[in-house]
């Protein structure tokens, strides 16, 4: 991991502190409109982000697609960034 602020993995429900959100570049209003529709900002500047409306079901192709899109959007999460 490049920074201790960067989350190790994504889940259905994610909490990103203000520092974590800055480190991964969230939110970007253009690229994150879908995620922002299921997110809320905390009083401390962090974010609570749901990847899907219902808890992740890895047998559901729609949920797998949402998870894959999120990992593609945030390659730093999970240590896949090439930068």
Short mmCIF file of N, CA, C and O in Angstrom, two decimals:
data_model
loop_
_atom_site.label_atom_id
_atom_site.label_comp_id
_atom_site.label_asym_id
_atom_site.label_seq_id
_atom_site.Cartn_x
_atom_site.Cartn_y
_atom_site.Cartn_z
N UNK A 1 0.84 -1.16 0.00
CA UNK A 1 0.00 0.00 0.00
C UNK A 1 0.89 1.24 0.00
O UNK A 1 1.85 1.32 0.75
N UNK A 2 0.52 2.16 -0.82
CA UNK A 2 1.30 3.39 -0.93
C UNK A 2 1.05 4.34 0.25
O UNK A 2 1.88 5.15 0.58
N UNK A 3 -0.11 4.24 0.85
CA UNK A 3 -0.47 5.16 1.91
C UNK A 3 -1.38 4.45 2.90
O UNK A 3 -2.26 3.69 2.50
N UNK A 4 -1.21 4.71 4.20
CA UNK A 4 -2.09 4.05 5.18
C UNK A 4 -3.54 4.48 5.07
O UNK A 4 -4.42 3.80 5.57
N UNK A 5 -3.81 5.61 4.40
CA UNK A 5 -5.18 6.07 4.25
C UNK A 5 -5.97 5.27 3.23
O UNK A 5 -7.19 5.27 3.25
N UNK A 6 -5.29 4.62 2.32
CA UNK A 6 -5.98 3.92 1.22
C UNK A 6 -6.57 2.62 1.75
O UNK A 6 -5.86 1.80 2.34
N UNK A 7 -7.87 2.42 1.52
CA UNK A 7 -8.51 1.17 1.97
C UNK A 7 -7.86 -0.06 1.33
O UNK A 7 -7.35 0.01 0.21
N UNK A 8 -7.89 -1.16 2.04
CA UNK A 8 -7.29 -2.40 1.53
C UNK A 8 -8.18 -3.10 0.52
O UNK A 8 -7.70 -3.81 -0.36
N UNK A 9 -9.50 -2.94 0.67
CA UNK A 9 -10.45 -3.63 -0.22
C UNK A 9 -11.78 -2.89 -0.22
O UNK A 9 -12.01 -2.03 0.63
N UNK A 10 -12.61 -3.26 -1.15
CA UNK A 10 -13.96 -2.71 -1.24
C UNK A 10 -14.96 -3.70 -0.69
O UNK A 10 -14.78 -4.91 -0.81
N UNK A 11 -16.00 -3.18 -0.12
CA UNK A 11 -17.11 -4.00 0.34
C UNK A 11 -18.41 -3.38 -0.13
O UNK A 11 -18.41 -2.39 -0.87
N UNK A 12 -19.50 -3.95 0.30
CA UNK A 12 -20.79 -3.38 -0.08
C UNK A 12 -20.93 -1.99 0.53
O UNK A 12 -21.30 -1.03 -0.12
N UNK A 13 -20.60 -1.88 1.80
CA UNK A 13 -20.69 -0.63 2.54
C UNK A 13 -19.27 -0.22 2.91
O UNK A 13 -18.55 -0.99 3.55
N UNK A 14 -18.88 0.96 2.47
CA UNK A 14 -17.51 1.43 2.68
C UNK A 14 -17.52 2.74 3.44
O UNK A 14 -18.34 3.61 3.16
N UNK A 15 -16.61 2.87 4.41
CA UNK A 15 -16.39 4.15 5.06
C UNK A 15 -15.01 4.63 4.63
O UNK A 15 -14.02 3.91 4.79
N UNK A 16 -14.97 5.82 4.05
CA UNK A 16 -13.71 6.44 3.66
C UNK A 16 -13.58 7.74 4.43
O UNK A 16 -14.40 8.65 4.29
N UNK A 17 -12.56 7.83 5.26
CA UNK A 17 -12.29 9.08 5.97
C UNK A 17 -12.01 10.18 4.96
O UNK A 17 -11.81 9.90 3.77
N UNK A 18 -11.97 11.41 5.42
CA UNK A 18 -11.65 12.52 4.52
C UNK A 18 -10.29 12.30 3.88
O UNK A 18 -10.11 12.53 2.68
N UNK A 19 -9.32 11.82 4.66
CA UNK A 19 -7.98 11.55 4.12
C UNK A 19 -8.01 10.42 3.09
O UNK A 19 -7.35 10.50 2.05
N UNK A 20 -8.78 9.38 3.36
CA UNK A 20 -8.89 8.26 2.41
C UNK A 20 -9.55 8.72 1.12
O UNK A 20 -9.09 8.38 0.02
N UNK A 21 -10.61 9.51 1.24
CA UNK A 21 -11.30 10.01 0.04
C UNK A 21 -10.36 10.86 -0.81
O UNK A 21 -10.32 10.71 -2.04
N UNK A 22 -9.58 11.72 -0.16
CA UNK A 22 -8.60 12.53 -0.90
C UNK A 22 -7.57 11.63 -1.59
O UNK A 22 -7.20 11.84 -2.74
N UNK A 23 -7.09 10.62 -0.88
CA UNK A 23 -6.06 9.73 -1.41
C UNK A 23 -6.52 8.97 -2.64
O UNK A 23 -5.73 8.69 -3.54
N UNK A 24 -7.80 8.61 -2.70
CA UNK A 24 -8.30 7.85 -3.85
C UNK A 24 -9.02 8.73 -4.87
O UNK A 24 -9.48 8.25 -5.90
N UNK A 25 -9.13 10.02 -4.59
CA UNK A 25 -9.75 10.94 -5.53
C UNK A 25 -11.26 10.90 -5.57
O UNK A 25 -11.88 11.12 -6.60
N UNK A 26 -11.87 10.65 -4.43
CA UNK A 26 -13.33 10.62 -4.33
C UNK A 26 -13.80 11.84 -3.54
O UNK A 26 -13.20 12.17 -2.52
N UNK A 27 -14.83 12.50 -3.98
CA UNK A 27 -15.63 12.22 -5.17
C UNK A 27 -15.18 13.07 -6.36
O UNK A 27 -14.71 14.19 -6.21
N UNK A 28 -15.36 12.51 -7.51
CA UNK A 28 -15.21 13.23 -8.77
C UNK A 28 -16.62 13.27 -9.35
O UNK A 28 -17.15 12.24 -9.78
N UNK A 29 -17.27 14.45 -9.33
CA UNK A 29 -18.68 14.52 -9.74
C UNK A 29 -18.96 13.92 -11.11
O UNK A 29 -20.03 13.35 -11.32
N UNK A 30 -18.02 13.99 -12.02
CA UNK A 30 -18.23 13.45 -13.35
C UNK A 30 -18.17 11.93 -13.35
O UNK A 30 -19.03 11.26 -13.92
N UNK A 31 -17.17 11.37 -12.69
CA UNK A 31 -16.97 9.92 -12.73
C UNK A 31 -17.72 9.17 -11.65
O UNK A 31 -17.94 7.96 -11.76
N UNK A 32 -18.12 9.85 -10.59
CA UNK A 32 -18.70 9.15 -9.45
C UNK A 32 -20.19 9.41 -9.23
O UNK A 32 -20.71 9.17 -8.14
N UNK A 33 -20.88 9.86 -10.26
CA UNK A 33 -22.30 10.19 -10.10
C UNK A 33 -23.09 9.01 -9.56
O UNK A 33 -23.92 9.17 -8.64
N UNK A 34 -22.86 7.82 -10.08
CA UNK A 34 -23.60 6.64 -9.62
C UNK A 34 -23.30 6.34 -8.15
O UNK A 34 -24.20 6.09 -7.35
N UNK A 35 -22.02 6.38 -7.78
CA UNK A 35 -21.66 6.13 -6.38
C UNK A 35 -22.20 7.23 -5.47
O UNK A 35 -22.65 6.95 -4.35
N UNK A 36 -22.15 8.46 -5.92
CA UNK A 36 -22.65 9.56 -5.10
C UNK A 36 -24.14 9.43 -4.81
O UNK A 36 -24.61 9.88 -3.76
N UNK A 37 -24.87 8.79 -5.72
CA UNK A 37 -26.31 8.60 -5.48
C UNK A 37 -26.57 7.65 -4.31
O UNK A 37 -27.66 7.65 -3.75
N UNK A 38 -25.57 6.86 -3.92
CA UNK A 38 -25.70 5.93 -2.80
C UNK A 38 -24.71 6.25 -1.69
O UNK A 38 -24.31 5.37 -0.94
N UNK A 39 -24.29 7.50 -1.60
CA UNK A 39 -23.29 7.91 -0.62
C UNK A 39 -23.82 9.03 0.25
O UNK A 39 -24.73 9.75 -0.14
N UNK A 40 -23.19 9.17 1.39
CA UNK A 40 -23.49 10.32 2.23
C UNK A 40 -22.19 10.78 2.89
O UNK A 40 -21.31 9.97 3.19
N UNK A 41 -22.10 12.05 3.06
CA UNK A 41 -20.93 12.66 3.69
C UNK A 41 -21.13 12.67 5.20
O UNK A 41 -22.23 12.94 5.68
N UNK A 42 -20.08 12.40 5.92
CA UNK A 42 -20.18 12.43 7.38
C UNK A 42 -19.84 13.83 7.89
O UNK A 42 -19.29 14.65 7.15
N UNK A 43 -20.14 14.10 9.13
CA UNK A 43 -19.87 15.42 9.71
C UNK A 43 -18.37 15.70 9.78
O UNK A 43 -17.96 16.85 9.86
N UNK A 44 -17.54 14.67 9.75
CA UNK A 44 -16.09 14.84 9.82
C UNK A 44 -15.45 14.92 8.43
O UNK A 44 -14.23 14.96 8.33
N UNK A 45 -16.28 14.92 7.37
CA UNK A 45 -15.75 15.03 6.01
C UNK A 45 -15.47 13.72 5.33
O UNK A 45 -15.00 13.70 4.19
N UNK A 46 -15.74 12.63 6.00
CA UNK A 46 -15.58 11.31 5.40
C UNK A 46 -16.80 10.96 4.55
O UNK A 46 -17.72 11.77 4.39
N UNK A 47 -16.79 9.76 4.02
CA UNK A 47 -17.90 9.30 3.18
C UNK A 47 -18.30 7.89 3.55
O UNK A 47 -17.44 7.05 3.81
N UNK A 48 -19.60 7.63 3.52
CA UNK A 48 -20.14 6.28 3.61
C UNK A 48 -20.69 5.98 2.22
O UNK A 48 -21.56 6.71 1.72
N UNK A 49 -20.14 4.96 1.59
CA UNK A 49 -20.45 4.67 0.18
C UNK A 49 -20.94 3.22 0.06
O UNK A 49 -20.25 2.28 0.47
N UNK A 50 -22.15 3.07 -0.52
CA UNK A 50 -22.68 1.74 -0.83
C UNK A 50 -22.44 1.47 -2.32
O UNK A 50 -22.76 2.31 -3.16
N UNK A 51 -21.91 0.31 -2.63
CA UNK A 51 -21.68 -0.02 -4.04
C UNK A 51 -22.97 -0.39 -4.77
O UNK A 51 -23.10 -0.14 -5.97
N UNK A 52 -23.90 -0.99 -4.05
CA UNK A 52 -25.18 -1.41 -4.63
C UNK A 52 -26.28 -1.08 -3.62
O UNK A 52 -26.00 -0.86 -2.44
N UNK A 53 -27.51 -1.07 -4.08
CA UNK A 53 -28.62 -0.77 -3.18
C UNK A 53 -28.81 -1.86 -2.12
O UNK A 53 -29.09 -1.56 -0.97
N UNK A 54 -28.66 -3.11 -2.52
CA UNK A 54 -28.80 -4.24 -1.61
C UNK A 54 -27.40 -4.78 -1.28
O UNK A 54 -26.46 -4.54 -2.03
N UNK A 55 -27.27 -5.50 -0.17
CA UNK A 55 -25.96 -6.08 0.14
C UNK A 55 -25.41 -6.88 -1.04
O UNK A 55 -26.16 -7.50 -1.79
N UNK A 56 -24.08 -6.83 -1.18
CA UNK A 56 -23.44 -7.52 -2.30
C UNK A 56 -23.78 -8.99 -2.30
O UNK A 56 -23.66 -9.68 -1.28
N UNK A 57 -24.18 -9.46 -3.44
CA UNK A 57 -24.44 -10.88 -3.69
C UNK A 57 -23.53 -11.26 -4.84
O UNK A 57 -23.75 -10.88 -5.98
N UNK A 58 -22.47 -11.99 -4.53
CA UNK A 58 -21.48 -12.32 -5.55
C UNK A 58 -21.99 -13.29 -6.61
O UNK A 58 -21.31 -13.53 -7.61
N UNK A 59 -23.20 -13.82 -6.43
CA UNK A 59 -23.83 -14.63 -7.46
C UNK A 59 -24.68 -13.79 -8.39
O UNK A 59 -25.23 -14.30 -9.37
N UNK A 60 -24.80 -12.49 -8.09
CA UNK A 60 -25.60 -11.58 -8.90
C UNK A 60 -24.67 -10.85 -9.87
O UNK A 60 -23.81 -10.07 -9.44
N UNK A 61 -24.82 -11.07 -11.18
CA UNK A 61 -23.93 -10.43 -12.15
C UNK A 61 -23.94 -8.90 -12.08
O UNK A 61 -22.91 -8.26 -12.31
N UNK A 62 -25.06 -8.30 -11.72
CA UNK A 62 -25.12 -6.85 -11.60
C UNK A 62 -24.25 -6.37 -10.45
O UNK A 62 -23.56 -5.36 -10.56
N UNK A 63 -24.25 -7.11 -9.37
CA UNK A 63 -23.43 -6.75 -8.22
C UNK A 63 -21.94 -6.95 -8.53
O UNK A 63 -21.11 -6.12 -8.15
N UNK A 64 -21.62 -8.03 -9.21
CA UNK A 64 -20.23 -8.26 -9.61
C UNK A 64 -19.74 -7.15 -10.53
O UNK A 64 -18.60 -6.69 -10.42
N UNK A 65 -20.60 -6.70 -11.42
CA UNK A 65 -20.25 -5.61 -12.33
C UNK A 65 -19.99 -4.32 -11.54
O UNK A 65 -19.03 -3.60 -11.82
N UNK A 66 -20.82 -4.03 -10.56
CA UNK A 66 -20.63 -2.84 -9.73
C UNK A 66 -19.31 -2.90 -8.98
O UNK A 66 -18.58 -1.91 -8.89
N UNK A 67 -18.99 -4.06 -8.45
CA UNK A 67 -17.73 -4.25 -7.72
C UNK A 67 -16.54 -4.07 -8.66
O UNK A 67 -15.57 -3.38 -8.33
N UNK A 68 -16.63 -4.65 -9.84
CA UNK A 68 -15.55 -4.52 -10.82
C UNK A 68 -15.36 -3.07 -11.25
O UNK A 68 -14.24 -2.57 -11.32
N UNK A 69 -16.46 -2.36 -11.50
CA UNK A 69 -16.37 -0.95 -11.88
C UNK A 69 -15.72 -0.12 -10.78
O UNK A 69 -14.92 0.77 -11.04
N UNK A 70 -16.05 -0.43 -9.53
CA UNK A 70 -15.47 0.32 -8.40
C UNK A 70 -13.96 0.05 -8.31
O UNK A 70 -13.18 0.99 -8.09
N UNK A 71 -13.54 -1.20 -8.49
CA UNK A 71 -12.11 -1.49 -8.46
C UNK A 71 -11.40 -0.83 -9.64
O UNK A 71 -10.26 -0.38 -9.51
N UNK A 72 -12.05 -0.76 -10.79
CA UNK A 72 -11.45 -0.08 -11.93
C UNK A 72 -11.35 1.42 -11.67
O UNK A 72 -10.38 2.07 -12.05
N UNK A 73 -12.35 1.99 -11.03
CA UNK A 73 -12.36 3.42 -10.73
C UNK A 73 -11.30 3.78 -9.70
O UNK A 73 -10.69 4.84 -9.76
N UNK A 74 -11.08 2.89 -8.74
CA UNK A 74 -10.13 3.16 -7.65
C UNK A 74 -9.04 2.09 -7.61
O UNK A 74 -9.00 1.25 -6.71
N UNK A 75 -8.12 2.11 -8.58
CA UNK A 75 -7.10 1.06 -8.64
C UNK A 75 -6.15 1.07 -7.44
O UNK A 75 -5.49 0.07 -7.17
N UNK A 76 -6.11 2.18 -6.71
CA UNK A 76 -5.26 2.23 -5.52
C UNK A 76 -5.74 1.25 -4.45
O UNK A 76 -4.94 0.72 -3.69
N UNK A 77 -7.05 1.04 -4.41
CA UNK A 77 -7.63 0.12 -3.43
C UNK A 77 -7.24 -1.29 -3.83
O UNK A 77 -7.48 -1.72 -4.95
N UNK A 78 -6.63 -2.00 -2.93
CA UNK A 78 -6.18 -3.35 -3.22
C UNK A 78 -4.78 -3.38 -3.82
O UNK A 78 -4.27 -4.43 -4.18
N UNK A 79 -4.16 -2.21 -3.98
CA UNK A 79 -2.77 -2.16 -4.43
C UNK A 79 -2.56 -2.46 -5.90
O UNK A 79 -1.50 -2.94 -6.28
N UNK A 80 -3.54 -2.18 -6.75
CA UNK A 80 -3.40 -2.49 -8.18
C UNK A 80 -2.94 -1.30 -9.01
O UNK A 80 -2.71 -1.43 -10.19
N UNK A 81 -2.78 -0.15 -8.40
CA UNK A 81 -2.37 1.04 -9.14
C UNK A 81 -0.94 0.88 -9.65
O UNK A 81 -0.07 0.36 -8.95
N UNK A 82 -0.70 1.31 -10.87
CA UNK A 82 0.64 1.21 -11.45
C UNK A 82 1.42 2.50 -11.29
O UNK A 82 2.53 2.62 -11.78
N UNK A 83 0.81 3.50 -10.62
CA UNK A 83 1.51 4.77 -10.41
C UNK A 83 2.44 4.72 -9.24
O UNK A 83 2.34 4.03 -8.34
#
